[in-house]
Short mmCIF file of C-alpha atoms in Angstrom, two decimals:
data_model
loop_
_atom_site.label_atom_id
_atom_site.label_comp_id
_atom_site.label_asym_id
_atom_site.label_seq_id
_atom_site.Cartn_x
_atom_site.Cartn_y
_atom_site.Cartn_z
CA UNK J 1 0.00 0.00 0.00
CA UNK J 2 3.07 2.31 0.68
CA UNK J 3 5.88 3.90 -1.38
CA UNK J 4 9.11 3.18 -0.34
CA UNK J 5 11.30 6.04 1.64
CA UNK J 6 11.65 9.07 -0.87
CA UNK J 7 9.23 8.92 -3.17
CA UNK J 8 6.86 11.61 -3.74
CA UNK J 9 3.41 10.97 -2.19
CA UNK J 10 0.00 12.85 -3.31
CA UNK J 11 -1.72 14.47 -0.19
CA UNK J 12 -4.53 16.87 -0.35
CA UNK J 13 -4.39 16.39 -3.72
CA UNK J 14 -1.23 18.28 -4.09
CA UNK J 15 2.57 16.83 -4.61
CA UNK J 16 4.08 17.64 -1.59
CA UNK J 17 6.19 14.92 0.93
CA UNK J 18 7.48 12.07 0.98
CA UNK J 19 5.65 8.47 1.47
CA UNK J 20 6.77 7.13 5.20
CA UNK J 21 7.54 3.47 5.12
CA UNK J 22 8.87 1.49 8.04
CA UNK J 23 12.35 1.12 8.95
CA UNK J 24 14.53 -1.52 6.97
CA UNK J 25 16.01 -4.39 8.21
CA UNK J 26 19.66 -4.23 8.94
CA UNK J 27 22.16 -5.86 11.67
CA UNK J 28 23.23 -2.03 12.53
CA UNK J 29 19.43 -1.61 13.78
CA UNK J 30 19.25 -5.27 15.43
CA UNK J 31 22.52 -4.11 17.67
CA UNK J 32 20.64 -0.94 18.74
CA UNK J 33 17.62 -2.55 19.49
CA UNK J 34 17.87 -1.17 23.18
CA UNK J 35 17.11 2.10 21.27
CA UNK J 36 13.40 1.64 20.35
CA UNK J 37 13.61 4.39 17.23
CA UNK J 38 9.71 3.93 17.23
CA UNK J 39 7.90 5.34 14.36
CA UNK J 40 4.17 7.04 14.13
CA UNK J 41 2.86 6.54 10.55
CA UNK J 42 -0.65 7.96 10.14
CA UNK J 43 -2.88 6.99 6.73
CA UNK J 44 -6.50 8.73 6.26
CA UNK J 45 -8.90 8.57 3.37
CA UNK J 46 -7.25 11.29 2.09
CA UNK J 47 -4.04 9.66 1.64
CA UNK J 48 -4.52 6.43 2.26
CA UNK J 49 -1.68 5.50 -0.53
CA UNK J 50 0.65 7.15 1.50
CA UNK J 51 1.54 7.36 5.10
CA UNK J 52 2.87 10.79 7.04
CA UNK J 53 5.31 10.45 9.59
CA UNK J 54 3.36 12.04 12.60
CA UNK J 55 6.25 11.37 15.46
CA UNK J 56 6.19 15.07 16.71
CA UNK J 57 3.49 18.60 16.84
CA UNK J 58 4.90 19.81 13.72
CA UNK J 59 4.33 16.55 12.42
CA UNK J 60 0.89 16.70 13.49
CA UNK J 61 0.14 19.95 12.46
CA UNK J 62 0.97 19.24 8.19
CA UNK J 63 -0.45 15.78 8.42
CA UNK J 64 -4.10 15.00 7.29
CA UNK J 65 -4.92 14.11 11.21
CA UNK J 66 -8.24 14.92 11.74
CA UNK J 67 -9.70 15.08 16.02
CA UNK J 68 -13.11 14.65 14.62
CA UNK J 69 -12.52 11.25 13.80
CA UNK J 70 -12.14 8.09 15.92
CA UNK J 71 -8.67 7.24 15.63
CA UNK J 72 -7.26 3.56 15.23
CA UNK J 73 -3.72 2.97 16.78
CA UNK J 74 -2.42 -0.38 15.18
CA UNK J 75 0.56 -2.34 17.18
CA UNK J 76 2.48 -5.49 16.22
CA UNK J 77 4.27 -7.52 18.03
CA UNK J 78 7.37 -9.28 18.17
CA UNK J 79 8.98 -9.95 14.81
CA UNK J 80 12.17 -13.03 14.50
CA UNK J 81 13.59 -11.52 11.44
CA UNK J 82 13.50 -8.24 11.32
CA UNK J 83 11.02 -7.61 8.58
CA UNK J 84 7.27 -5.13 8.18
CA UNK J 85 4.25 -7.82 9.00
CA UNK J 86 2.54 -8.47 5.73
CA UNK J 87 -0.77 -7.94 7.38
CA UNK J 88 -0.66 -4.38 8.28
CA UNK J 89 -0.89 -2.97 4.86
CA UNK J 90 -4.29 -4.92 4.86
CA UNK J 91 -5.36 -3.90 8.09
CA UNK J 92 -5.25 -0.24 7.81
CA UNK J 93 -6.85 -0.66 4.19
CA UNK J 94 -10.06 -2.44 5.64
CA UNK J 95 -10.59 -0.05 8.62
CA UNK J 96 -10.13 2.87 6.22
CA UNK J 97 -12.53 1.55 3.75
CA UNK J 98 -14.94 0.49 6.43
CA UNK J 99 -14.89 3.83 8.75
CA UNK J 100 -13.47 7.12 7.89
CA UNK J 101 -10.86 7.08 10.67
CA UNK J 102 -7.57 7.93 11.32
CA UNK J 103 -5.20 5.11 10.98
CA UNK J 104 -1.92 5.49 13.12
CA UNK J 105 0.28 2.60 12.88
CA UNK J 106 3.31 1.78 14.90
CA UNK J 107 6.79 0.34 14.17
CA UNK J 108 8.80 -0.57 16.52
CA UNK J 109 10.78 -3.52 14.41
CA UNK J 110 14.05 -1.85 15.62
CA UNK J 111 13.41 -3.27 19.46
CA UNK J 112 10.82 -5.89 18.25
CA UNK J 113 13.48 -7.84 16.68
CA UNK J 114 15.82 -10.81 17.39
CA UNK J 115 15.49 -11.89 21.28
CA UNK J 116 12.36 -11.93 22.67
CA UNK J 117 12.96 -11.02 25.83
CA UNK J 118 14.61 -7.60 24.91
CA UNK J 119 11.32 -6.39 22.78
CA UNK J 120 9.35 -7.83 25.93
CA UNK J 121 12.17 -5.26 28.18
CA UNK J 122 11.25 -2.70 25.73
CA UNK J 123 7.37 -2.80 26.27
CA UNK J 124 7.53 -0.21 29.00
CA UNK J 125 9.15 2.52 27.01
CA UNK J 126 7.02 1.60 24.28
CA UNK J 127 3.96 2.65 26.31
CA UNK J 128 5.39 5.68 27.22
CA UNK J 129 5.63 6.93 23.75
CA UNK J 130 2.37 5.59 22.03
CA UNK J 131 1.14 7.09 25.33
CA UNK J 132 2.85 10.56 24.46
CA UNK J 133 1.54 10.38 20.73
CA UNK J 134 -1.73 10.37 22.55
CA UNK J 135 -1.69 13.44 24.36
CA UNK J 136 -0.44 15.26 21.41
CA UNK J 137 -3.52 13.99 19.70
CA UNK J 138 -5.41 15.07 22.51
CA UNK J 139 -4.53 18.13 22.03
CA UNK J 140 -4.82 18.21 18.11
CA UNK J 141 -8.67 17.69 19.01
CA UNK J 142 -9.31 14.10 19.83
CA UNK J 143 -11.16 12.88 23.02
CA UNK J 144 -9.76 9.78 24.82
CA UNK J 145 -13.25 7.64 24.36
CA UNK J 146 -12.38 7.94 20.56
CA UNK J 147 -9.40 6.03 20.52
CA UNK J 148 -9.23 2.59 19.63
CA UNK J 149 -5.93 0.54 20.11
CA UNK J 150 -5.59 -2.73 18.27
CA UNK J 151 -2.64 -4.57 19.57
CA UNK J 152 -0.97 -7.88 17.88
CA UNK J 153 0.84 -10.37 20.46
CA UNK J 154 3.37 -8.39 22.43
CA UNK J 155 1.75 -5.34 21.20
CA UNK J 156 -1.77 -6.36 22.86
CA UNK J 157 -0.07 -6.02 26.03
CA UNK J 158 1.46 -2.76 25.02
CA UNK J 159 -2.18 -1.39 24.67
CA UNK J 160 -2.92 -2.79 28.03
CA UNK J 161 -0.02 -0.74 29.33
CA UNK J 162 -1.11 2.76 27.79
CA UNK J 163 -4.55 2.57 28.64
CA UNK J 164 -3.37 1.52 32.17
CA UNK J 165 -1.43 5.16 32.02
CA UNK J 166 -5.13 6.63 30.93
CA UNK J 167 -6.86 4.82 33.70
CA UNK J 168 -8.76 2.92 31.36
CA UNK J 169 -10.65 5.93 30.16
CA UNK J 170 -9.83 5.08 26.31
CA UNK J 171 -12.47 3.50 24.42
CA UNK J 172 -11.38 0.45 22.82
CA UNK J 173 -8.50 -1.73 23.15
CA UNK J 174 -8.44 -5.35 21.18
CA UNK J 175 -6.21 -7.53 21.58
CA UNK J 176 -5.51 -10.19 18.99
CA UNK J 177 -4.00 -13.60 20.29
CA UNK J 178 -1.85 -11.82 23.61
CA UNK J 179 1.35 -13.31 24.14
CA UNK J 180 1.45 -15.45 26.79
CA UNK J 181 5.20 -16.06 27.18
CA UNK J 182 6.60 -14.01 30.19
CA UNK J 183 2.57 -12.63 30.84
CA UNK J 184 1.01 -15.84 31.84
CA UNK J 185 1.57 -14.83 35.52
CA UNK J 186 1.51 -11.42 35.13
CA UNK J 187 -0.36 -9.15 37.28
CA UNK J 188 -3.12 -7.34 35.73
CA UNK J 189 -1.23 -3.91 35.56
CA UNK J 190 1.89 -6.06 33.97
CA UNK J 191 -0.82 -7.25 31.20
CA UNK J 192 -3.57 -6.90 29.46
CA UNK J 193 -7.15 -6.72 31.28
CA UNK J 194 -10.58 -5.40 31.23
CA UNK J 195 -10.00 -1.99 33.24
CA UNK J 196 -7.60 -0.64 30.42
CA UNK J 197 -10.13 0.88 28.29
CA UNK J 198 -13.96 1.40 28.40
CA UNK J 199 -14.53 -1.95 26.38
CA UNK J 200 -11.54 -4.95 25.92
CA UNK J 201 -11.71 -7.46 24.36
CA UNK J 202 -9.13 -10.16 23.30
CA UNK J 203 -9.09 -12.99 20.48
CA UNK J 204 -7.14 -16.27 21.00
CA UNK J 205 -6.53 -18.66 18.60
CA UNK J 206 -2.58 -20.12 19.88
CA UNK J 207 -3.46 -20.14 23.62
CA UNK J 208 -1.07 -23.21 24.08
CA UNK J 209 1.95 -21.47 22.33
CA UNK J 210 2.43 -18.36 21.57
CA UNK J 211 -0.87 -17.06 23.22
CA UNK J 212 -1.83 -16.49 26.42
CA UNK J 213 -4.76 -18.85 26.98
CA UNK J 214 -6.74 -16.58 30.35
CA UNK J 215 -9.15 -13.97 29.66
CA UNK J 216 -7.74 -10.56 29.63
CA UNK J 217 -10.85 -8.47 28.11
CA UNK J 218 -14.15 -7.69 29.01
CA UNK J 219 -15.45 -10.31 26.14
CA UNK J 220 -12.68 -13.17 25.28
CA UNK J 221 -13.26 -14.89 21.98
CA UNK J 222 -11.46 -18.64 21.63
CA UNK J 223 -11.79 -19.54 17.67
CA UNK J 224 -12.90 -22.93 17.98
CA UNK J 225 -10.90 -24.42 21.02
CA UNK J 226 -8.73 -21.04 21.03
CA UNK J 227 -5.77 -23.72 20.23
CA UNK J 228 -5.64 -25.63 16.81
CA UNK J 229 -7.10 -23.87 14.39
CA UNK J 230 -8.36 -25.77 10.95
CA UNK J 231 -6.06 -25.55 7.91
CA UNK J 232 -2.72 -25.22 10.44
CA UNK J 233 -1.39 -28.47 10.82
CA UNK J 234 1.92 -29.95 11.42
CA UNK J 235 3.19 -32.44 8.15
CA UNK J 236 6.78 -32.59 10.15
CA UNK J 237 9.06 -31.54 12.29
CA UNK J 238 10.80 -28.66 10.14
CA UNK J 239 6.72 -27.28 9.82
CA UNK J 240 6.36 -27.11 13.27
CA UNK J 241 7.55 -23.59 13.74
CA UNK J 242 5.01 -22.61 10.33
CA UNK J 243 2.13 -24.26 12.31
CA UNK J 244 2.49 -22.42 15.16
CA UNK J 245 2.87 -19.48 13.89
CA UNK J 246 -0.21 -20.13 11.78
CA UNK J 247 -2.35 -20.62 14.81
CA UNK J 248 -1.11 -17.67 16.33
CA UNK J 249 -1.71 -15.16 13.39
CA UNK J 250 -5.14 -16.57 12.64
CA UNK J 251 -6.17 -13.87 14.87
CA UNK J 252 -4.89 -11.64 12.90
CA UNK J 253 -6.33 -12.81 9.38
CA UNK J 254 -9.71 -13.66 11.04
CA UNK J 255 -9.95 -9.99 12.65
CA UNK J 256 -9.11 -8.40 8.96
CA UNK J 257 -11.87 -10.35 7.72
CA UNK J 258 -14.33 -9.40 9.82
CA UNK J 259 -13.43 -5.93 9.16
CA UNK J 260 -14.07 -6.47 5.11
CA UNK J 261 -16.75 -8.99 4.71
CA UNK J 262 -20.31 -8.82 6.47
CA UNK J 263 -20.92 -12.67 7.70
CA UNK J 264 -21.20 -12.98 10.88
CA UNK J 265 -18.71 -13.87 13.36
CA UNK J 266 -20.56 -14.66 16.35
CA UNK J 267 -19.49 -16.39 19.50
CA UNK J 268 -21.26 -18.46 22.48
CA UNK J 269 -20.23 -17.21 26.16
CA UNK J 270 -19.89 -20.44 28.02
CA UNK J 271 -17.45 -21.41 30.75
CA UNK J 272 -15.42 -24.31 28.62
CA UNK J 273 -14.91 -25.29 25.26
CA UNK J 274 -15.74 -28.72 26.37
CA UNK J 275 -19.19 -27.58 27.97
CA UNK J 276 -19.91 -25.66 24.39
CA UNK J 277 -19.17 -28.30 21.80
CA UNK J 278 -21.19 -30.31 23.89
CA UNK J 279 -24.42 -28.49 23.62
CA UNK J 280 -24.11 -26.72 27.19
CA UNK J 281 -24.12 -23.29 25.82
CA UNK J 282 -26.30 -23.03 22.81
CA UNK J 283 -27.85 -19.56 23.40
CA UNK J 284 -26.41 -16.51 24.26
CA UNK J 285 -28.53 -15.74 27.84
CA UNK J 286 -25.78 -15.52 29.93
CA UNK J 287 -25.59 -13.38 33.15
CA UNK J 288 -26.30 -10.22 31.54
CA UNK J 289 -26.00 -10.50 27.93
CA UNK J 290 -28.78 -11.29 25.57
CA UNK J 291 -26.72 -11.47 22.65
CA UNK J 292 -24.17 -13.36 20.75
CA UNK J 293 -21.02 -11.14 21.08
CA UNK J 294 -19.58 -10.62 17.66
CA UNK J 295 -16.12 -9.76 16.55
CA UNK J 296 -15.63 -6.68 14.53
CA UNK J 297 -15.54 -2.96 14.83
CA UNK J 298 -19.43 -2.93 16.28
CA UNK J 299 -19.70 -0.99 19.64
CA UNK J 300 -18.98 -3.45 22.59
CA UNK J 301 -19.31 -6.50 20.24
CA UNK J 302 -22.67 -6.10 19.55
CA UNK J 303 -23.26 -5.91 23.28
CA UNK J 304 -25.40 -3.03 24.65
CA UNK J 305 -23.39 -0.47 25.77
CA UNK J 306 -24.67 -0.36 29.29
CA UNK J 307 -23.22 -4.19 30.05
CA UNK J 308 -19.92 -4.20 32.09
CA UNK J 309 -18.96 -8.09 31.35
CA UNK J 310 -15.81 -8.96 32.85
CA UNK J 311 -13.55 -12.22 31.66
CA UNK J 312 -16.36 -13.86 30.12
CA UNK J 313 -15.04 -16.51 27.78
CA UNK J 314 -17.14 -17.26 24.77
CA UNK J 315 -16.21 -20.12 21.54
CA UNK J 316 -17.20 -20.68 17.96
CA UNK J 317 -16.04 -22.66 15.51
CA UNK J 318 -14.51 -21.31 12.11
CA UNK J 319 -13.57 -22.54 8.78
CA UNK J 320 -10.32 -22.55 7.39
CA UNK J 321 -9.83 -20.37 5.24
CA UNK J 322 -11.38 -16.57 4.85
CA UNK J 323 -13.99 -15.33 5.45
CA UNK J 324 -13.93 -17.64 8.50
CA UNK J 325 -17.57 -17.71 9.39
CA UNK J 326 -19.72 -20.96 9.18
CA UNK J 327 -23.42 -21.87 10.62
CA UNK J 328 -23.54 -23.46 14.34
CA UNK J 329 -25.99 -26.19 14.48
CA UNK J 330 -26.96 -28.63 18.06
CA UNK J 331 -27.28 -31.92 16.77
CA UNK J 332 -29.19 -33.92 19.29
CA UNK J 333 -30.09 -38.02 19.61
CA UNK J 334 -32.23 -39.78 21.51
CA UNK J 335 -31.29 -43.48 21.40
CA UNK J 336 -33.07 -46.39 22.16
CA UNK J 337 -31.36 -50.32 22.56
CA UNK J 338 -28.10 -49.45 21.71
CA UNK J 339 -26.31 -53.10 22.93
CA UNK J 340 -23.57 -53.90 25.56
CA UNK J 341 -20.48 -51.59 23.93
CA UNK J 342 -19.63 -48.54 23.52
CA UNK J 343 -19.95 -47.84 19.67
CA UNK J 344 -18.31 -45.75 17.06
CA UNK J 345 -21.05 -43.58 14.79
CA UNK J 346 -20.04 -41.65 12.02
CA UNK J 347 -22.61 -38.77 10.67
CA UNK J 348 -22.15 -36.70 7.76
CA UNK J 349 -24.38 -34.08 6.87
CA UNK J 350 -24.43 -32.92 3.30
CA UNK J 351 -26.17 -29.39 1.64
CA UNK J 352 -28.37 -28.89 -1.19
CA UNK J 353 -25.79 -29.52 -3.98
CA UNK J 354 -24.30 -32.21 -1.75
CA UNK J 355 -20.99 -30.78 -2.34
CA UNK J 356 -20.82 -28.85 1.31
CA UNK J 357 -20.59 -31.65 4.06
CA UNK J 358 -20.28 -32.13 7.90
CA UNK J 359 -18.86 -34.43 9.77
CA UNK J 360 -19.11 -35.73 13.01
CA UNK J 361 -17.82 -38.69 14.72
CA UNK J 362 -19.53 -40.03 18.12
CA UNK J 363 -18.87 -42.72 21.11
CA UNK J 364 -22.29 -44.23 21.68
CA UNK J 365 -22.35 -45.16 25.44
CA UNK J 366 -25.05 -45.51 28.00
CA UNK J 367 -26.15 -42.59 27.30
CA UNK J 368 -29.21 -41.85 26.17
CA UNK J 369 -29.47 -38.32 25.19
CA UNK J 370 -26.51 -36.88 22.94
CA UNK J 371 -25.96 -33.58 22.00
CA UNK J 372 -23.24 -32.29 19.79
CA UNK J 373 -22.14 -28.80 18.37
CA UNK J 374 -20.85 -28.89 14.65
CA UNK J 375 -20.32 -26.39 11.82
CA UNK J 376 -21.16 -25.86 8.23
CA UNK J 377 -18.85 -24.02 5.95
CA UNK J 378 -21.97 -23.36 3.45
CA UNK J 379 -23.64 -20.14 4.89
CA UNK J 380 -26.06 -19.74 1.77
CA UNK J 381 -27.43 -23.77 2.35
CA UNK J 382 -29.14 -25.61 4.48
CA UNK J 383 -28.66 -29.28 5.60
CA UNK J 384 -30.57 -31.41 3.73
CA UNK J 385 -29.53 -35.04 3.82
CA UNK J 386 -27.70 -37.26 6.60
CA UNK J 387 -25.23 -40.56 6.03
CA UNK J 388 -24.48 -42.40 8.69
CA UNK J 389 -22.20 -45.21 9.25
CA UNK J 390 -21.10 -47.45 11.79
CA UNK J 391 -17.52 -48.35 12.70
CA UNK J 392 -17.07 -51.43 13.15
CA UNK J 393 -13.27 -52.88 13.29
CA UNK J 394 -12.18 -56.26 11.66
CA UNK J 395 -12.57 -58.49 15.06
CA UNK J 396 -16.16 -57.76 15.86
CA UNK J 397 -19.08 -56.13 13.63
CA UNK J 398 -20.72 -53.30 15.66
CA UNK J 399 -24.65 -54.25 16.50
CA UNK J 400 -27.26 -52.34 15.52
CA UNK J 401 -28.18 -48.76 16.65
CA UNK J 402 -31.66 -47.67 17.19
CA UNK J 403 -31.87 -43.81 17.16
CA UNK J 404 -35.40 -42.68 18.59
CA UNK J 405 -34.80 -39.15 17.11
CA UNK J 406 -32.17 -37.36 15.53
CA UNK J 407 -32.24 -33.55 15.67
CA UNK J 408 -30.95 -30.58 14.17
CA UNK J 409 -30.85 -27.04 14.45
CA UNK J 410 -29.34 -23.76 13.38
CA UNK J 411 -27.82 -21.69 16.45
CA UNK J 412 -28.03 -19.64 18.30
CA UNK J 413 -31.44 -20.87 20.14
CA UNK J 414 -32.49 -17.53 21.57
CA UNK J 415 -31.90 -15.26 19.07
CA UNK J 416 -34.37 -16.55 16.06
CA UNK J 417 -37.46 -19.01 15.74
CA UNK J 418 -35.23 -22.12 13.75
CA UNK J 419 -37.05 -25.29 12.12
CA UNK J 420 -35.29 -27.77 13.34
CA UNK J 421 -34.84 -31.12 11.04
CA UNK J 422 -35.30 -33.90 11.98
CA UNK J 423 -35.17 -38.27 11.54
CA UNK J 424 -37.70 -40.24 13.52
CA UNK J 425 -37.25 -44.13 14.51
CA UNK J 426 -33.75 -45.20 12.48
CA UNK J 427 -32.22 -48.50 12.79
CA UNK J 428 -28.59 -48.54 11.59
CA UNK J 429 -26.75 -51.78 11.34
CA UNK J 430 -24.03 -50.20 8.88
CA UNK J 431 -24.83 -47.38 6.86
CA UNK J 432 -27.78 -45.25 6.31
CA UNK J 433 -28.18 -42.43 4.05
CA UNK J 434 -32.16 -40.14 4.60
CA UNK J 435 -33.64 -36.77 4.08
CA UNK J 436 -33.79 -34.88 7.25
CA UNK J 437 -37.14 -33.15 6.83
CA UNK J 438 -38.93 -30.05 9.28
CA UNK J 439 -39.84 -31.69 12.53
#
């Protein structure tokens, strides 16, 4: 999105600076990384093309800064190599082309480089000077509820720290997968938490790596079991860094989406992932939301306003690849006989075209009420047909499985009147394929 360091940049229509870019890589820069040399790089819709340096007043005063507008203060985190995160370009694009805001993004690569314990050493000074960029925007005519701080990893807690400093009078901080290393035991004013702004909230997709895996916000969303996520895996041991780094940046990608495309990412508060997949938490009535929160630049999630949430931890599943968002459905079965053993079911639930499927696998044991929460990647379709097999192994053929009912239905449950679907009285001895019709 940027020009490189000396070209000439078009601003207020007229040809008249330079295009700001972030710093280049170099070994001279890694040495001095005790010298944070942070930039402030500021992109509007009136030059969104081309970032203006805005690291002083004077800065301020010939840049296209505008106090009317909310402003967005973008942070990464810590970066191995040296080099400018692909994402950001992307980042600021969408929230300029969503909102007309002012975009201010921060690089720090200088003492965000190499060891990650210096860029966490650095964190404090870091604070200091987005905090100082803050008051001088203050005073160029911004109020402190119309900042909104959007902090990557290390950087999440760097947010945490300046609107600590404001005593959590800013408006918005979000934090997208927090690092956990050195922060897991943190206090809350050495981290991230819910009284640094008016609304926090926090996105974790790498909580057993690179992310911290407590909440830290008001609203915490874990995409799917805020671990693995879908389309990261590990093929060997050289890909194992690639994976990780894959969950850990989904956060990232998923946020950007949500930002450019208009499906909906909504999430189910519940107290475990466990309790959620298994049907525990298929509304969204939960101590004083009535909502879904939803990630995305709507006021407190989609939450009124008036709700003061703390910590409350809410899942949903995701696709793998963008836009991210997929249908929830409960499935739920009522079993009659089902024999001696504990048996292996496998269900998969196709779409219209039968080209969009679901699957879901299932330990049949003494129980005789199931319930399950899957996804479907196909937002447009509905599920029309069901296959289900038993899985039997070589040494013993499973017996057959008589399913009294077999439900199910779109979530959330409290937010719209859903037909469920439904299969009455099914006998399955090894594979059965039948139209799920209204119940």
């Amino acid at each position: 999105m940027e020009q490189a360091v000396g070209e000439s940049g078009i601003v207020n229509g007229n040809i008249s600076q330079n295009c700001s870019e972030f710093q280049s890589y170099s070994w001279r820069n890694i040495l001095r990384r005790s010298e944070l040399n942070v930039q402030f790089m500021l992109l509007t819709r009136r030059n969104a093309e081309c970032a203006q340096f805005i690291n002083d007043g004077n800065d301020i005063e010939n840049s296209n800064f505008n106090g009317s507008l909310p402003t967005k203060i973008i942070m990464h985190g810590f970066r191995l190599t040296g080099s400018k995160p692909s994402w950001i370009d992307d980042m600021a694009k969408e929230l300029i082309n969503a909102m007309d805001v002012n975009v201010v993004i921060v690089d720090w690569i200088v003492g965000a480089t190499a060891l990650y314990s210096s860029a966490v050493d650095n964190l404090d000074n870091l604070g200091e000077e987005v905090g100082t960029l803050i008051q001088s925007l203050i005073i160029h005519g911004s109020t402190r509820e119309s900042f909104h701080l959007i902090g990557i990893s290390l950087g999440a807690h760097v947010a945490g720290y300046v609107g600590h400093a404001f005593e959590g009078k800013l408006g918005r901080i979000t934090g997208l997968d927090p690092a956990g290393p050195k922060f897991s035991k943190k206090a809350v004013d050495r981290r991230l938490d819910p009284g640094d702004a008016v609304f926090v909230e926090a996105i974790h997709s790498d909580s057993d790596y690179f992310g911290i895996s407590q909440p830290v916000g008001h609203i915490d969303f874990y995409l799917n079991d805020g671990k693995d996520q879908p389309g990261c895996t590990r093929r060997s041991i050289s890909s194992v860094y690639k994976h990780v780094v894959c969950d850990h940046m989904r956060a990232v990608h998923l946020y950007i989406s949500s930002i450019k495309n208009h499906c909906p990412l909504a999430a189910f508060p519940c107290l475990s992932y466990e309790l959620f997949i298994n049907g525990q938490c298929v509304g969204c009535q939960y101590l004083s939301l009535r909502h879904c929160p939803r990630i995305g630049l709507l006021d407190h999630a989609g939450l009124r306003a008036t709700i003061q949430p703390r910590e409350i931890k809410a899942f949903l599943l995701t696709s793998n690849h963008a836009p991210f968002c997929v249908k929830h459905f409960l499935v739920e079965l009522i079993l009659g006989e089902i024999g001696t053993r504990n048996q292996r079911v496998e269900m998969t639930f196709l779409s219209n075209n039968y080209k969009q499927r679901s699957k879901l696998r299932l330990l049949i044991t003494n129980k005789r009420i199931m319930k399950k929460v899957i996804s479907h990647d196909a937002i447009l379709e509905n599920m029309t047909v069901v296959n289900i097999k038993l899985l039997s192994t070589w040494r013993q053929k499973a017996p057959v499985i008589h399913i009294e009912m077999l439900r199910i239905t779109e979530l959330p449950l409290n937010d719209r009147e859903t037909q469920s679907r439904c299969i009455n009285n099914m006998e399955i001895n090894e594979v059965l394929f039948q139209e799920l019709v209204n119940c």
